[in-house]
CSV table of N, CA and C in Angstrom, one decimal:
chain,number,residue,atom,x,y,z
U,194,MET,N,-7.4,11.7,1.8
U,194,MET,CA,-8.4,10.8,2.3
U,194,MET,C,-7.5,9.5,2.6
U,195,ASP,N,-7.7,8.9,3.7
U,195,ASP,CA,-7.2,7.7,4.2
U,195,ASP,C,-7.7,6.4,3.3
U,196,ILE,N,-6.8,5.7,2.8
U,196,ILE,CA,-7.2,4.5,2.1
U,196,ILE,C,-7.1,3.3,3.0
U,197,GLY,N,-5.9,3.2,3.7
U,197,GLY,CA,-5.6,2.0,4.7
U,197,GLY,C,-4.5,2.2,5.6
U,198,THR,N,-4.1,1.1,6.1
U,198,THR,CA,-3.0,1.1,7.1
U,198,THR,C,-2.0,0.0,6.8
U,199,VAL,N,-0.7,0.1,6.7
U,199,VAL,CA,0.1,-0.9,6.6
U,199,VAL,C,0.2,-2.0,8.0
U,200,ILE,N,0.0,-3.3,7.6
U,200,ILE,CA,0.0,-4.1,8.7
U,200,ILE,C,1.2,-5.2,8.7
U,201,HIS,N,1.8,-5.0,7.6
U,201,HIS,CA,3.0,-6.0,7.7
U,201,HIS,C,4.0,-5.5,6.4
U,202,TYR,N,5.2,-5.8,6.6
U,202,TYR,CA,6.2,-5.3,5.6
U,202,TYR,C,7.2,-6.5,5.3
U,203,TYR,N,7.2,-7.0,4.2
U,203,TYR,CA,8.3,-8.0,3.6
U,203,TYR,C,9.5,-7.2,3.2
U,204,ASP,N,10.5,-7.1,3.9
U,204,ASP,CA,11.6,-6.4,3.2
U,204,ASP,C,12.4,-7.0,2.2
U,205,LYS,N,12.6,-8.3,2.2
U,205,LYS,CA,13.3,-9.0,1.2
U,205,LYS,C,12.7,-8.6,-0.1
U,206,ILE,N,11.4,-8.6,-0.3
U,206,ILE,CA,10.7,-8.5,-1.6
U,206,ILE,C,10.0,-7.4,-1.6
U,207,SER,N,10.2,-6.4,-0.7
U,207,SER,CA,9.6,-5.1,-0.7
U,207,SER,C,8.1,-5.0,-0.9
U,208,VAL,N,7.3,-5.7,-0.3
U,208,VAL,CA,5.9,-5.8,-0.4
U,208,VAL,C,5.2,-5.4,1.0
U,209,ALA,N,4.4,-4.6,1.0
U,209,ALA,CA,3.4,-4.2,2.2
U,209,ALA,C,2.2,-4.9,2.2
U,210,VAL,N,1.8,-5.2,3.2
U,210,VAL,CA,0.4,-5.8,3.3
U,210,VAL,C,-0.5,-4.5,3.9
U,211,VAL,N,-1.5,-4.2,3.3
U,211,VAL,CA,-2.3,-3.0,3.6
U,211,VAL,C,-3.7,-3.5,4.0
U,212,LYS,N,-4.3,-3.1,5.1
U,212,LYS,CA,-5.7,-3.5,5.4
U,212,LYS,C,-6.4,-2.1,5.0
U,213,LEU,N,-7.2,-2.3,4.0
U,213,LEU,CA,-8.0,-1.1,3.3
U,213,LEU,C,-9.3,-0.7,4.1
U,214,ASP,N,-9.4,0.7,4.1
U,214,ASP,CA,-10.6,1.2,4.6
U,214,ASP,C,-11.4,1.8,3.5
U,215,GLN,N,-10.8,2.1,2.3
U,215,GLN,CA,-11.3,2.3,1.1
U,215,GLN,C,-11.0,1.6,0.0
U,216,ALA,N,-11.7,1.6,-1.2
U,216,ALA,CA,-11.3,0.9,-2.3
U,216,ALA,C,-10.0,1.3,-2.9
U,217,LEU,N,-9.2,0.4,-3.5
U,217,LEU,CA,-7.8,0.7,-4.3
U,217,LEU,C,-8.0,-0.1,-5.6
U,218,HIS,N,-7.3,0.6,-6.4
U,218,HIS,CA,-7.2,0.0,-7.8
U,218,HIS,C,-5.9,0.2,-8.5
U,219,LEU,N,-5.6,-0.8,-9.4
U,219,LEU,CA,-4.3,-0.7,-10.0
U,219,LEU,C,-4.2,0.7,-10.6
U,220,ASN,N,-2.9,1.3,-10.7
U,220,ASN,CA,-2.7,2.5,-11.3
U,220,ASN,C,-3.2,3.7,-10.4
U,221,ASP,N,-3.7,3.6,-9.2
U,221,ASP,CA,-4.1,4.5,-8.3
U,221,ASP,C,-2.9,5.0,-7.8
U,222,ARG,N,-2.7,6.4,-7.6
U,222,ARG,CA,-1.6,7.1,-7.0
U,222,ARG,C,-1.7,7.4,-5.6
U,223,VAL,N,-0.9,6.6,-4.6
U,223,VAL,CA,-1.0,6.7,-3.2
U,223,VAL,C,0.2,7.4,-2.5
U,224,LEU,N,0.0,7.8,-1.3
U,224,LEU,CA,0.9,8.5,-0.6
U,224,LEU,C,1.2,7.4,0.8
U,225,PHE,N,2.4,7.0,0.9
U,225,PHE,CA,2.7,6.3,2.2
U,225,PHE,C,3.1,7.3,3.1
U,226,ARG,N,2.6,7.3,4.3
U,226,ARG,CA,3.0,8.3,5.4
U,226,ARG,C,3.1,7.7,6.7
U,227,GLY,N,4.3,8.0,7.4
U,227,GLY,CA,4.6,7.5,8.8
U,227,GLY,C,5.3,8.5,9.5
U,228,ARG,N,5.8,7.9,10.8
U,228,ARG,CA,6.7,8.9,11.5
U,228,ARG,C,8.1,9.0,10.7
U,229,THR,N,8.5,8.0,10.2
U,229,THR,CA,9.8,8.1,9.2
U,229,THR,C,9.6,7.6,7.8
U,230,THR,N,8.3,7.8,7.3
U,230,THR,CA,8.0,7.3,5.7
U,230,THR,C,7.3,8.5,5.3
U,231,GLU,N,7.6,8.7,3.9
U,231,GLU,CA,6.7,9.6,3.3
U,231,GLU,C,7.2,9.5,1.6
U,232,PHE,N,6.4,8.9,1.1
U,232,PHE,CA,6.6,8.9,-0.6
U,232,PHE,C,5.4,8.5,-1.2
U,233,GLU,N,5.5,9.0,-2.5
U,233,GLU,CA,4.3,8.6,-3.4
U,233,GLU,C,4.6,7.7,-4.3
U,234,GLN,N,3.6,6.9,-4.6
U,234,GLN,CA,4.0,6.0,-5.8
U,234,GLN,C,2.5,5.3,-6.6
U,235,ASP,N,2.6,5.1,-7.7
U,235,ASP,CA,1.7,4.4,-8.4
U,235,ASP,C,1.5,2.9,-8.0
U,236,ILE,N,0.2,2.4,-7.8
U,236,ILE,CA,0.1,1.0,-7.5
U,236,ILE,C,0.1,0.2,-8.8
U,237,ASP,N,1.1,-0.4,-9.1
U,237,ASP,CA,1.4,-1.2,-10.3
U,237,ASP,C,1.4,-2.7,-10.0
U,238,SER,N,1.2,-3.4,-8.8
U,238,SER,CA,1.1,-4.7,-8.4
U,238,SER,C,0.4,-4.9,-7.1
U,239,MET,N,-0.7,-5.6,-7.3
U,239,MET,CA,-1.5,-5.8,-6.1
U,239,MET,C,-1.9,-7.3,-6.1
U,240,GLN,N,-2.1,-7.9,-4.9
U,240,GLN,CA,-2.6,-9.2,-5.0
U,240,GLN,C,-3.2,-9.6,-3.5
U,241,ILE,N,-4.2,-10.5,-3.6
U,241,ILE,CA,-4.8,-11.0,-2.5
U,241,ILE,C,-4.5,-12.7,-2.6
U,242,GLN,N,-3.9,-13.1,-1.4
U,242,GLN,CA,-3.5,-14.7,-1.5
U,242,GLN,C,-2.7,-15.0,-2.7
U,243,HIS,N,-1.8,-14.3,-3.1
U,243,HIS,CA,-0.9,-14.6,-4.3
U,243,HIS,C,-1.5,-14.5,-5.6
U,244,GLN,N,-2.8,-14.1,-5.6
U,244,GLN,CA,-3.4,-13.8,-7.0
U,244,GLN,C,-3.5,-12.4,-7.2
U,245,SER,N,-3.0,-12.0,-8.5
U,245,SER,CA,-3.0,-10.7,-8.9
U,245,SER,C,-4.5,-10.3,-9.0
U,246,ILE,N,-4.7,-9.0,-8.7
U,246,ILE,CA,-6.1,-8.4,-8.9
U,246,ILE,C,-6.0,-7.0,-9.4
U,247,GLN,N,-7.1,-6.4,-9.9
U,247,GLN,CA,-7.2,-5.1,-10.6
U,247,GLN,C,-7.9,-4.2,-9.4
U,248,SER,N,-8.4,-4.5,-8.5
U,248,SER,CA,-9.0,-3.7,-7.4
U,248,SER,C,-9.4,-4.4,-6.2
U,249,ALA,N,-9.6,-3.7,-5.0
U,249,ALA,CA,-10.0,-4.3,-3.7
U,249,ALA,C,-10.7,-3.1,-3.1
U,250,ASN,N,-11.7,-3.7,-2.3
U,250,ASN,CA,-12.7,-2.8,-1.6
U,250,ASN,C,-12.1,-2.8,-0.2
U,251,GLY,N,-12.7,-1.8,0.7
U,251,GLY,CA,-12.7,-1.7,2.1
U,251,GLY,C,-12.7,-2.9,2.7
U,252,GLY,N,-11.9,-3.1,3.8
U,252,GLY,CA,-12.1,-4.3,4.7
U,252,GLY,C,-11.2,-5.5,4.3
U,253,GLN,N,-10.6,-5.4,3.1
U,253,GLN,CA,-9.7,-6.5,2.5
U,253,GLN,C,-8.2,-6.1,2.8
U,254,GLU,N,-7.5,-7.2,2.9
U,254,GLU,CA,-6.2,-7.0,3.2
U,254,GLU,C,-5.4,-7.4,1.8
U,255,VAL,N,-4.6,-6.4,1.2
U,255,VAL,CA,-3.8,-6.7,0.0
U,255,VAL,C,-2.5,-6.5,0.1
U,256,ALA,N,-1.7,-7.3,-0.7
U,256,ALA,CA,-0.2,-7.1,-0.9
U,256,ALA,C,0.1,-6.1,-1.9
U,257,VAL,N,0.9,-5.0,-1.7
U,257,VAL,CA,1.4,-4.1,-2.6
U,257,VAL,C,2.8,-4.1,-2.8
U,258,LYS,N,3.4,-4.0,-4.1
U,258,LYS,CA,4.8,-4.0,-4.1
U,258,LYS,C,5.0,-2.4,-4.0
U,259,VAL,N,6.1,-2.1,-3.3
U,259,VAL,CA,6.4,-0.7,-2.8
U,259,VAL,C,7.8,-0.4,-3.1
U,260,LYS,N,8.1,0.6,-3.4
U,260,LYS,CA,9.5,1.3,-3.8
U,260,LYS,C,10.3,1.6,-2.9
U,261,GLU,N,9.8,1.9,-1.7
U,261,GLU,CA,10.6,2.2,-0.5
U,261,GLU,C,10.4,1.4,0.8
U,262,ARG,N,10.8,1.4,1.6
U,262,ARG,CA,10.7,0.7,3.0
U,262,ARG,C,9.4,1.4,3.7
U,263,VAL,N,8.3,0.7,4.1
U,263,VAL,CA,7.5,1.2,5.0
U,263,VAL,C,7.4,0.4,6.2
U,264,ARG,N,6.7,0.9,7.2
U,264,ARG,CA,6.6,0.3,8.7
U,264,ARG,C,5.1,-0.1,9.0
U,265,CYS,N,5.1,-1.0,9.9
U,265,CYS,CA,3.7,-1.3,10.3
U,265,CYS,C,3.0,0.1,10.9
U,266,GLY,N,1.8,0.4,10.8
U,266,GLY,CA,1.2,1.7,11.5
U,266,GLY,C,1.2,2.7,10.3
U,267,ASP,N,2.1,2.6,9.2
U,267,ASP,CA,2.0,3.9,8.1
U,267,ASP,C,0.7,3.9,7.7
U,268,THR,N,0.2,4.9,7.2
U,268,THR,CA,-0.9,5.2,6.6
U,268,THR,C,-0.8,5.4,5.2
U,269,VAL,N,-1.6,5.0,4.3
U,269,VAL,CA,-1.8,4.8,3.0
U,269,VAL,C,-2.9,5.8,2.6
U,270,CYS,N,-2.8,6.8,1.8
U,270,CYS,CA,-3.7,7.8,1.7
U,270,CYS,C,-3.6,8.4,0.2
U,271,THR,N,-4.6,9.3,-0.2
U,271,THR,CA,-4.5,10.0,-1.6
U,271,THR,C,-3.6,11.1,-1.4
U,272,PRO,N,-2.8,11.4,-2.3
U,272,PRO,CA,-1.9,12.4,-2.4
U,272,PRO,C,-2.6,13.7,-2.4
U,273,GLU,N,-2.1,14.9,-1.5
U,273,GLU,CA,-2.4,16.0,-1.6
U,273,GLU,C,-2.4,16.7,-3.0
U,274,GLU,N,-3.5,17.3,-3.4
U,274,GLU,CA,-3.3,18.0,-4.7
U,274,GLU,C,-2.5,19.2,-4.7
């Protein structure tokens, strides 16, 4: 299930800005997938306007610390079981 889309990436601090289609919570496991991107990670840091949050809803834009490079347009989804 698609959770959102990467709309910006800050490479120096490894942070992706994600426009959410669905709710996202700390400790959720997600899959980042794109033309040259594919990795899973747990969400361990999430912010809105530099304020740490526990969860966010669809329609919001959140900053998420990522362990690998992502690109604009990459999809954030739930990992396949």
